PDB file of C-alpha atoms in Angstrom:
ATOM      1  CA  UNK Z 696     -29.432 -52.224 -20.298  1.00  0.00           C
ATOM      2  CA  UNK Z 697     -29.326 -55.014 -22.711  1.00  0.00           C
ATOM      3  CA  UNK Z 698     -25.860 -56.365 -23.194  1.00  0.00           C
ATOM      4  CA  UNK Z 699     -25.032 -57.971 -26.855  1.00  0.00           C
ATOM      5  CA  UNK Z 700     -21.747 -59.899 -27.077  1.00  0.00           C
ATOM      6  CA  UNK Z 701     -20.318 -59.818 -30.498  1.00  0.00           C
ATOM      7  CA  UNK Z 702     -17.959 -62.976 -31.225  1.00  0.00           C
ATOM      8  CA  UNK Z 703     -15.856 -62.433 -34.332  1.00  0.00           C
ATOM      9  CA  UNK Z 704     -13.390 -64.787 -36.062  1.00  0.00           C
ATOM     10  CA  UNK Z 705      -9.762 -64.001 -35.482  1.00  0.00           C
ATOM     11  CA  UNK Z 706      -8.858 -65.551 -38.792  1.00  0.00           C
ATOM     12  CA  UNK Z 707      -7.278 -63.659 -41.541  1.00  0.00           C
ATOM     13  CA  UNK Z 708      -7.546 -66.520 -44.280  1.00  0.00           C
ATOM     14  CA  UNK Z 709      -9.440 -69.466 -45.536  1.00  0.00           C
ATOM     15  CA  UNK Z 710      -7.464 -72.662 -46.578  1.00  0.00           C
ATOM     16  CA  UNK Z 711      -9.097 -74.235 -49.609  1.00  0.00           C
ATOM     17  CA  UNK Z 712      -9.056 -77.861 -50.572  1.00  0.00           C
ATOM     18  CA  UNK Z 713      -5.688 -77.512 -52.858  1.00  0.00           C
ATOM     19  CA  UNK Z 714      -3.937 -75.863 -50.203  1.00  0.00           C
ATOM     20  CA  UNK Z 715      -4.519 -72.234 -51.328  1.00  0.00           C
ATOM     21  CA  UNK Z 716      -4.652 -70.038 -48.623  1.00  0.00           C
ATOM     22  CA  UNK Z 717      -7.154 -67.086 -49.444  1.00  0.00           C
ATOM     23  CA  UNK Z 718      -7.238 -63.643 -47.737  1.00  0.00           C
ATOM     24  CA  UNK Z 719     -10.524 -63.585 -45.522  1.00  0.00           C
ATOM     25  CA  UNK Z 720     -11.776 -62.302 -42.475  1.00  0.00           C
ATOM     26  CA  UNK Z 721     -15.137 -60.913 -41.142  1.00  0.00           C
ATOM     27  CA  UNK Z 722     -17.741 -59.411 -43.532  1.00  0.00           C
ATOM     28  CA  UNK Z 723     -18.277 -55.906 -43.031  1.00  0.00           C
ATOM     29  CA  UNK Z 724     -22.038 -55.593 -43.464  1.00  0.00           C
ATOM     30  CA  UNK Z 725     -22.700 -58.839 -41.068  1.00  0.00           C
ATOM     31  CA  UNK Z 726     -20.790 -56.977 -38.177  1.00  0.00           C
ATOM     32  CA  UNK Z 727     -21.395 -53.406 -39.043  1.00  0.00           C
ATOM     33  CA  UNK Z 728     -25.204 -53.269 -39.394  1.00  0.00           C
ATOM     34  CA  UNK Z 729     -26.288 -55.561 -36.595  1.00  0.00           C
ATOM     35  CA  UNK Z 730     -23.916 -53.453 -34.592  1.00  0.00           C
ATOM     36  CA  UNK Z 731     -25.392 -50.154 -35.592  1.00  0.00           C
ATOM     37  CA  UNK Z 732     -29.015 -51.650 -35.047  1.00  0.00           C
ATOM     38  CA  UNK Z 733     -28.226 -52.776 -31.420  1.00  0.00           C
ATOM     39  CA  UNK Z 734     -26.263 -49.604 -30.403  1.00  0.00           C
ATOM     40  CA  UNK Z 735     -29.639 -47.483 -32.020  1.00  0.00           C
ATOM     41  CA  UNK Z 736     -31.775 -49.837 -29.781  1.00  0.00           C
ATOM     42  CA  UNK Z 737     -29.718 -48.481 -26.669  1.00  0.00           C
ATOM     43  CA  UNK Z 738     -27.773 -51.837 -26.095  1.00  0.00           C
ATOM     44  CA  UNK Z 739     -24.281 -52.214 -24.740  1.00  0.00           C
ATOM     45  CA  UNK Z 740     -22.150 -54.086 -27.158  1.00  0.00           C
ATOM     46  CA  UNK Z 741     -18.824 -56.003 -26.373  1.00  0.00           C
ATOM     47  CA  UNK Z 742     -16.645 -57.477 -29.120  1.00  0.00           C
ATOM     48  CA  UNK Z 743     -14.523 -60.407 -28.551  1.00  0.00           C
ATOM     49  CA  UNK Z 744     -12.159 -62.605 -30.703  1.00  0.00           C
ATOM     50  CA  UNK Z 745     -10.240 -66.008 -30.148  1.00  0.00           C
ATOM     51  CA  UNK Z 746      -7.082 -64.992 -28.179  1.00  0.00           C
ATOM     52  CA  UNK Z 747      -8.127 -61.358 -28.346  1.00  0.00           C
ATOM     53  CA  UNK Z 748      -6.576 -60.863 -31.637  1.00  0.00           C
ATOM     54  CA  UNK Z 749      -7.736 -57.665 -33.693  1.00  0.00           C
ATOM     55  CA  UNK Z 750     -10.094 -59.016 -36.142  1.00  0.00           C
ATOM     56  CA  UNK Z 751      -9.382 -58.530 -39.896  1.00  0.00           C
ATOM     57  CA  UNK Z 752     -11.982 -57.309 -42.385  1.00  0.00           C
ATOM     58  CA  UNK Z 753     -12.469 -59.173 -45.265  1.00  0.00           C
ATOM     59  CA  UNK Z 754     -11.517 -56.767 -48.140  1.00  0.00           C
ATOM     60  CA  UNK Z 755     -13.682 -58.547 -50.350  1.00  0.00           C
ATOM     61  CA  UNK Z 756     -16.996 -57.521 -48.349  1.00  0.00           C
ATOM     62  CA  UNK Z 757     -16.123 -54.026 -49.221  1.00  0.00           C
ATOM     63  CA  UNK Z 758     -15.755 -54.598 -53.352  1.00  0.00           C
ATOM     64  CA  UNK Z 759     -18.231 -53.537 -55.656  1.00  0.00           C
ATOM     65  CA  UNK Z 760     -19.534 -57.231 -56.013  1.00  0.00           C
ATOM     66  CA  UNK Z 761     -20.647 -57.084 -52.203  1.00  0.00           C
ATOM     67  CA  UNK Z 762     -23.371 -54.951 -52.627  1.00  0.00           C
ATOM     68  CA  UNK Z 763     -24.831 -51.391 -53.568  1.00  0.00           C
ATOM     69  CA  UNK Z 764     -22.246 -48.465 -53.396  1.00  0.00           C
ATOM     70  CA  UNK Z 765     -24.450 -46.782 -50.847  1.00  0.00           C
ATOM     71  CA  UNK Z 766     -24.666 -49.667 -48.513  1.00  0.00           C
ATOM     72  CA  UNK Z 767     -20.875 -49.974 -48.656  1.00  0.00           C
ATOM     73  CA  UNK Z 768     -20.304 -46.466 -47.973  1.00  0.00           C
ATOM     74  CA  UNK Z 769     -22.438 -46.944 -44.973  1.00  0.00           C
ATOM     75  CA  UNK Z 770     -20.800 -49.957 -43.986  1.00  0.00           C
ATOM     76  CA  UNK Z 771     -17.470 -48.264 -43.988  1.00  0.00           C
ATOM     77  CA  UNK Z 772     -18.376 -45.181 -42.235  1.00  0.00           C
ATOM     78  CA  UNK Z 773     -19.714 -47.218 -39.418  1.00  0.00           C
ATOM     79  CA  UNK Z 774     -16.445 -49.798 -39.117  1.00  0.00           C
ATOM     80  CA  UNK Z 775     -14.625 -46.551 -39.110  1.00  0.00           C
ATOM     81  CA  UNK Z 776     -16.766 -44.942 -36.251  1.00  0.00           C
ATOM     82  CA  UNK Z 777     -16.419 -48.101 -34.270  1.00  0.00           C
ATOM     83  CA  UNK Z 778     -12.680 -48.703 -34.912  1.00  0.00           C
ATOM     84  CA  UNK Z 779     -11.401 -48.092 -31.545  1.00  0.00           C
ATOM     85  CA  UNK Z 780     -13.447 -51.063 -30.257  1.00  0.00           C
ATOM     86  CA  UNK Z 781     -12.648 -53.490 -32.880  1.00  0.00           C
ATOM     87  CA  UNK Z 782      -9.033 -52.882 -32.454  1.00  0.00           C
ATOM     88  CA  UNK Z 783      -9.089 -53.676 -28.703  1.00  0.00           C
ATOM     89  CA  UNK Z 784     -11.524 -56.820 -28.591  1.00  0.00           C
ATOM     90  CA  UNK Z 785     -11.944 -58.686 -25.532  1.00  0.00           C
ATOM     91  CA  UNK Z 786     -10.321 -62.192 -25.313  1.00  0.00           C
ATOM     92  CA  UNK Z 787     -12.991 -64.786 -25.738  1.00  0.00           C
ATOM     93  CA  UNK Z 788     -11.694 -67.129 -23.163  1.00  0.00           C
ATOM     94  CA  UNK Z 789     -11.838 -64.504 -20.641  1.00  0.00           C
ATOM     95  CA  UNK Z 790     -15.631 -63.738 -21.422  1.00  0.00           C
ATOM     96  CA  UNK Z 791     -18.525 -64.875 -19.087  1.00  0.00           C
ATOM     97  CA  UNK Z 792     -21.625 -65.437 -21.173  1.00  0.00           C
ATOM     98  CA  UNK Z 793     -23.983 -65.158 -18.217  1.00  0.00           C
ATOM     99  CA  UNK Z 794     -22.909 -61.276 -18.362  1.00  0.00           C
ATOM    100  CA  UNK Z 795     -24.606 -61.191 -21.869  1.00  0.00           C
ATOM    101  CA  UNK Z 796     -28.110 -60.819 -22.603  1.00  0.00           C
ATOM    102  CA  UNK Z 797     -27.651 -61.586 -26.534  1.00  0.00           C
ATOM    103  CA  UNK Z 798     -24.489 -63.417 -28.435  1.00  0.00           C
ATOM    104  CA  UNK Z 799     -24.421 -62.805 -31.946  1.00  0.00           C
ATOM    105  CA  UNK Z 800     -21.802 -64.387 -34.246  1.00  0.00           C
ATOM    106  CA  UNK Z 801     -21.061 -62.458 -37.500  1.00  0.00           C
ATOM    107  CA  UNK Z 802     -20.009 -64.045 -40.628  1.00  0.00           C
ATOM    108  CA  UNK Z 803     -17.363 -64.034 -43.411  1.00  0.00           C
ATOM    109  CA  UNK Z 804     -14.991 -66.832 -44.623  1.00  0.00           C
ATOM    110  CA  UNK Z 805     -12.905 -66.296 -41.362  1.00  0.00           C
ATOM    111  CA  UNK Z 806     -15.502 -68.334 -39.130  1.00  0.00           C
ATOM    112  CA  UNK Z 807     -14.867 -71.279 -41.585  1.00  0.00           C
ATOM    113  CA  UNK Z 808     -11.098 -71.317 -40.420  1.00  0.00           C
ATOM    114  CA  UNK Z 809     -10.669 -71.019 -36.665  1.00  0.00           C
ATOM    115  CA  UNK Z 810     -14.186 -71.371 -35.076  1.00  0.00           C
ATOM    116  CA  UNK Z 811     -15.165 -74.810 -36.165  1.00  0.00           C
ATOM    117  CA  UNK Z 812     -12.091 -76.066 -34.153  1.00  0.00           C
ATOM    118  CA  UNK Z 813     -12.301 -73.440 -31.519  1.00  0.00           C
ATOM    119  CA  UNK Z 814     -12.963 -75.339 -27.962  1.00  0.00           C
ATOM    120  CA  UNK Z 815     -13.476 -72.049 -26.200  1.00  0.00           C
ATOM    121  CA  UNK Z 816     -16.469 -70.950 -28.692  1.00  0.00           C
ATOM    122  CA  UNK Z 817     -17.648 -74.313 -28.729  1.00  0.00           C
ATOM    123  CA  UNK Z 818     -18.225 -74.156 -24.775  1.00  0.00           C
ATOM    124  CA  UNK Z 819     -19.499 -70.889 -25.102  1.00  0.00           C
ATOM    125  CA  UNK Z 820     -22.078 -71.979 -27.777  1.00  0.00           C
ATOM    126  CA  UNK Z 821     -23.326 -74.820 -26.247  1.00  0.00           C
ATOM    127  CA  UNK Z 822     -23.666 -72.920 -22.831  1.00  0.00           C
ATOM    128  CA  UNK Z 823     -25.640 -70.180 -24.279  1.00  0.00           C
ATOM    129  CA  UNK Z 824     -28.042 -72.263 -26.319  1.00  0.00           C
ATOM    130  CA  UNK Z 825     -28.952 -73.941 -23.338  1.00  0.00           C
ATOM    131  CA  UNK Z 826     -29.613 -70.945 -21.122  1.00  0.00           C
ATOM    132  CA  UNK Z 827     -32.177 -69.983 -23.411  1.00  0.00           C
ATOM    133  CA  UNK Z 828     -30.903 -66.543 -24.274  1.00  0.00           C
ATOM    134  CA  UNK Z 829     -30.701 -65.513 -28.087  1.00  0.00           C
ATOM    135  CA  UNK Z 830     -28.040 -66.989 -29.903  1.00  0.00           C
ATOM    136  CA  UNK Z 831     -27.629 -65.564 -33.678  1.00  0.00           C
ATOM    137  CA  UNK Z 832     -25.179 -67.064 -36.228  1.00  0.00           C
ATOM    138  CA  UNK Z 833     -25.253 -65.145 -39.641  1.00  0.00           C
ATOM    139  CA  UNK Z 834     -24.006 -66.395 -42.779  1.00  0.00           C
ATOM    140  CA  UNK Z 835     -20.902 -68.642 -42.452  1.00  0.00           C
ATOM    141  CA  UNK Z 836     -20.896 -68.211 -38.456  1.00  0.00           C
ATOM    142  CA  UNK Z 837     -23.023 -71.439 -38.149  1.00  0.00           C
ATOM    143  CA  UNK Z 838     -19.760 -73.123 -38.972  1.00  0.00           C
ATOM    144  CA  UNK Z 839     -18.858 -72.169 -35.195  1.00  0.00           C
ATOM    145  CA  UNK Z 840     -21.499 -74.685 -33.839  1.00  0.00           C
ATOM    146  CA  UNK Z 841     -19.390 -77.403 -35.274  1.00  0.00           C
ATOM    147  CA  UNK Z 842     -17.075 -77.134 -32.164  1.00  0.00           C
ATOM    148  CA  UNK Z 843     -20.020 -77.273 -29.718  1.00  0.00           C
ATOM    149  CA  UNK Z 844     -20.549 -80.443 -27.872  1.00  0.00           C
ATOM    150  CA  UNK Z 845     -22.690 -81.510 -25.030  1.00  0.00           C
ATOM    151  CA  UNK Z 846     -21.335 -83.307 -21.970  1.00  0.00           C
ATOM    152  CA  UNK Z 847     -22.283 -86.884 -23.541  1.00  0.00           C
ATOM    153  CA  UNK Z 848     -20.440 -85.590 -26.812  1.00  0.00           C
ATOM    154  CA  UNK Z 849     -23.475 -85.147 -28.869  1.00  0.00           C
ATOM    155  CA  UNK Z 850     -24.278 -81.896 -30.763  1.00  0.00           C
ATOM    156  CA  UNK Z 851     -26.232 -79.474 -29.358  1.00  0.00           C
ATOM    157  CA  UNK Z 852     -27.849 -78.050 -32.330  1.00  0.00           C
ATOM    158  CA  UNK Z 853     -29.094 -81.481 -33.574  1.00  0.00           C
ATOM    159  CA  UNK Z 854     -32.938 -80.961 -34.728  1.00  0.00           C
ATOM    160  CA  UNK Z 855     -32.632 -77.130 -34.735  1.00  0.00           C
ATOM    161  CA  UNK Z 856     -33.952 -75.515 -37.959  1.00  0.00           C
ATOM    162  CA  UNK Z 857     -31.076 -73.707 -39.199  1.00  0.00           C
ATOM    163  CA  UNK Z 858     -29.942 -71.539 -42.278  1.00  0.00           C
ATOM    164  CA  UNK Z 859     -26.671 -70.305 -43.420  1.00  0.00           C
ATOM    165  CA  UNK Z 860     -24.759 -69.454 -46.555  1.00  0.00           C
ATOM    166  CA  UNK Z 861     -25.943 -71.955 -49.336  1.00  0.00           C
ATOM    167  CA  UNK Z 862     -23.920 -74.367 -51.624  1.00  0.00           C
ATOM    168  CA  UNK Z 863     -25.337 -72.194 -54.576  1.00  0.00           C
ATOM    169  CA  UNK Z 864     -24.207 -68.996 -52.821  1.00  0.00           C
ATOM    170  CA  UNK Z 865     -20.838 -70.100 -52.123  1.00  0.00           C
ATOM    171  CA  UNK Z 866     -19.964 -71.584 -55.409  1.00  0.00           C
ATOM    172  CA  UNK Z 867     -21.002 -67.808 -56.837  1.00  0.00           C
ATOM    173  CA  UNK Z 868     -17.212 -67.355 -55.745  1.00  0.00           C
ATOM    174  CA  UNK Z 869     -14.880 -69.099 -57.858  1.00  0.00           C
ATOM    175  CA  UNK Z 870     -12.451 -69.983 -54.729  1.00  0.00           C
ATOM    176  CA  UNK Z 871     -15.560 -71.126 -53.125  1.00  0.00           C
ATOM    177  CA  UNK Z 872     -15.802 -73.949 -55.248  1.00  0.00           C
ATOM    178  CA  UNK Z 873     -12.629 -75.558 -53.823  1.00  0.00           C
ATOM    179  CA  UNK Z 874     -13.895 -75.781 -50.479  1.00  0.00           C
ATOM    180  CA  UNK Z 875     -12.730 -78.276 -48.173  1.00  0.00           C
ATOM    181  CA  UNK Z 876     -16.360 -78.631 -47.033  1.00  0.00           C
ATOM    182  CA  UNK Z 877     -19.656 -76.526 -47.760  1.00  0.00           C
ATOM    183  CA  UNK Z 878     -21.771 -75.183 -44.921  1.00  0.00           C
ATOM    184  CA  UNK Z 879     -24.825 -76.285 -46.079  1.00  0.00           C
ATOM    185  CA  UNK Z 880     -23.891 -79.965 -46.678  1.00  0.00           C
ATOM    186  CA  UNK Z 881     -22.191 -80.237 -43.206  1.00  0.00           C
ATOM    187  CA  UNK Z 882     -25.177 -78.542 -41.336  1.00  0.00           C
ATOM    188  CA  UNK Z 883     -27.508 -81.053 -42.972  1.00  0.00           C
ATOM    189  CA  UNK Z 884     -25.150 -84.019 -42.255  1.00  0.00           C
ATOM    190  CA  UNK Z 885     -24.710 -82.923 -38.480  1.00  0.00           C
ATOM    191  CA  UNK Z 886     -28.286 -83.091 -37.836  1.00  0.00           C
ATOM    192  CA  UNK Z 887     -29.553 -79.413 -38.398  1.00  0.00           C
ATOM    193  CA  UNK Z 888     -32.771 -79.175 -40.329  1.00  0.00           C
ATOM    194  CA  UNK Z 889     -31.404 -76.605 -43.018  1.00  0.00           C
ATOM    195  CA  UNK Z 890     -33.586 -74.313 -45.257  1.00  0.00           C
ATOM    196  CA  UNK Z 891     -32.927 -71.299 -47.411  1.00  0.00           C
ATOM    197  CA  UNK Z 892     -34.659 -68.870 -49.443  1.00  0.00           C
ATOM    198  CA  UNK Z 893     -36.025 -69.785 -52.735  1.00  0.00           C
ATOM    199  CA  UNK Z 894     -33.583 -67.562 -54.675  1.00  0.00           C
ATOM    200  CA  UNK Z 895     -29.695 -66.642 -53.551  1.00  0.00           C
ATOM    201  CA  UNK Z 896     -28.791 -63.498 -51.851  1.00  0.00           C
ATOM    202  CA  UNK Z 897     -32.211 -62.806 -50.584  1.00  0.00           C
ATOM    203  CA  UNK Z 898     -32.743 -62.069 -46.981  1.00  0.00           C
ATOM    204  CA  UNK Z 899     -33.549 -65.070 -44.931  1.00  0.00           C
ATOM    205  CA  UNK Z 900     -33.815 -65.797 -41.487  1.00  0.00           C
ATOM    206  CA  UNK Z 901     -34.655 -68.835 -39.275  1.00  0.00           C
ATOM    207  CA  UNK Z 902     -35.778 -68.575 -35.687  1.00  0.00           C
ATOM    208  CA  UNK Z 903     -36.172 -71.874 -33.585  1.00  0.00           C
ATOM    209  CA  UNK Z 904     -36.390 -71.371 -29.856  1.00  0.00           C
ATOM    210  CA  UNK Z 905     -33.644 -69.060 -28.799  1.00  0.00           C
ATOM    211  CA  UNK Z 906     -31.508 -69.830 -31.900  1.00  0.00           C
ATOM    212  CA  UNK Z 907     -31.452 -67.179 -34.621  1.00  0.00           C
ATOM    213  CA  UNK Z 908     -29.936 -67.710 -38.064  1.00  0.00           C
ATOM    214  CA  UNK Z 909     -29.475 -65.693 -41.467  1.00  0.00           C
ATOM    215  CA  UNK Z 910     -28.674 -67.058 -44.395  1.00  0.00           C
ATOM    216  CA  UNK Z 911     -26.367 -64.496 -46.226  1.00  0.00           C
ATOM    217  CA  UNK Z 912     -25.002 -60.915 -45.794  1.00  0.00           C
ATOM    218  CA  UNK Z 913     -28.510 -59.245 -46.964  1.00  0.00           C
ATOM    219  CA  UNK Z 914     -30.037 -61.003 -43.831  1.00  0.00           C
ATOM    220  CA  UNK Z 915     -27.917 -58.763 -41.459  1.00  0.00           C
ATOM    221  CA  UNK Z 916     -30.598 -56.060 -40.734  1.00  0.00           C
ATOM    222  CA  UNK Z 917     -33.612 -58.546 -40.853  1.00  0.00           C
ATOM    223  CA  UNK Z 918     -31.686 -60.712 -38.126  1.00  0.00           C
ATOM    224  CA  UNK Z 919     -30.748 -57.888 -35.889  1.00  0.00           C
ATOM    225  CA  UNK Z 920     -34.180 -56.089 -36.068  1.00  0.00           C
ATOM    226  CA  UNK Z 921     -35.777 -59.645 -35.211  1.00  0.00           C
ATOM    227  CA  UNK Z 922     -33.726 -60.152 -32.130  1.00  0.00           C
ATOM    228  CA  UNK Z 923     -34.377 -56.476 -30.952  1.00  0.00           C
ATOM    229  CA  UNK Z 924     -38.183 -56.939 -31.728  1.00  0.00           C
ATOM    230  CA  UNK Z 925     -38.158 -60.178 -29.552  1.00  0.00           C
ATOM    231  CA  UNK Z 926     -36.010 -59.139 -26.678  1.00  0.00           C
ATOM    232  CA  UNK Z 927     -38.093 -55.897 -26.331  1.00  0.00           C
ATOM    233  CA  UNK Z 928     -41.245 -57.887 -26.365  1.00  0.00           C
ATOM    234  CA  UNK Z 929     -39.979 -60.364 -23.699  1.00  0.00           C
ATOM    235  CA  UNK Z 930     -39.147 -57.477 -21.496  1.00  0.00           C
ATOM    236  CA  UNK Z 931     -42.575 -55.863 -22.078  1.00  0.00           C
ATOM    237  CA  UNK Z 932     -43.951 -59.053 -20.700  1.00  0.00           C
TER     238      UNK Z 932
END
């Protein structure tokens, strides 16, 4: 059975440039829909967070601005269905990444707060990227990559084609205009080959070697389906 590890931010806030603390966490659709797709594919899922802290759902992700009412209802229902798993996450530092076939990081503003400076997550990302196993970073989750380092101090993701939430999409939120740094800018500055959809809030994914990235919440399902298709195709060869 294919085993997939969800690495979820433990942050419940995002600190802005002026010191304001914005309530945050993981984005509902970005965890729920890939989890559902992987489960329906017969995959075994594990959720882990830094320190084993119960992850916080970003309430903004369930507001009317976050999507169609039917999609929000589906997301809420699925999160309720897996509530027991979300309330008992594994401790990320106790995870052996070699025990998993796929590693998936959902986004939300939470990953902008804790994961870019989390050495445990950074080491796991470095190891999984080098392993050749599918590694997926969705929306804001590519921010976690900034904690990754090779033994010589270089950035493992240099030269990889990637996407993530664009500057324009971030600035749709009034509080996003007060970010200390923007994900698109920092990915470019760090050495990734960043690209985005021509229009904002459209599904867009990038696959480069074993690295899978999605630009925004509407990319959640497309990203998960692509991973399932690629893993199944590899198994059939």
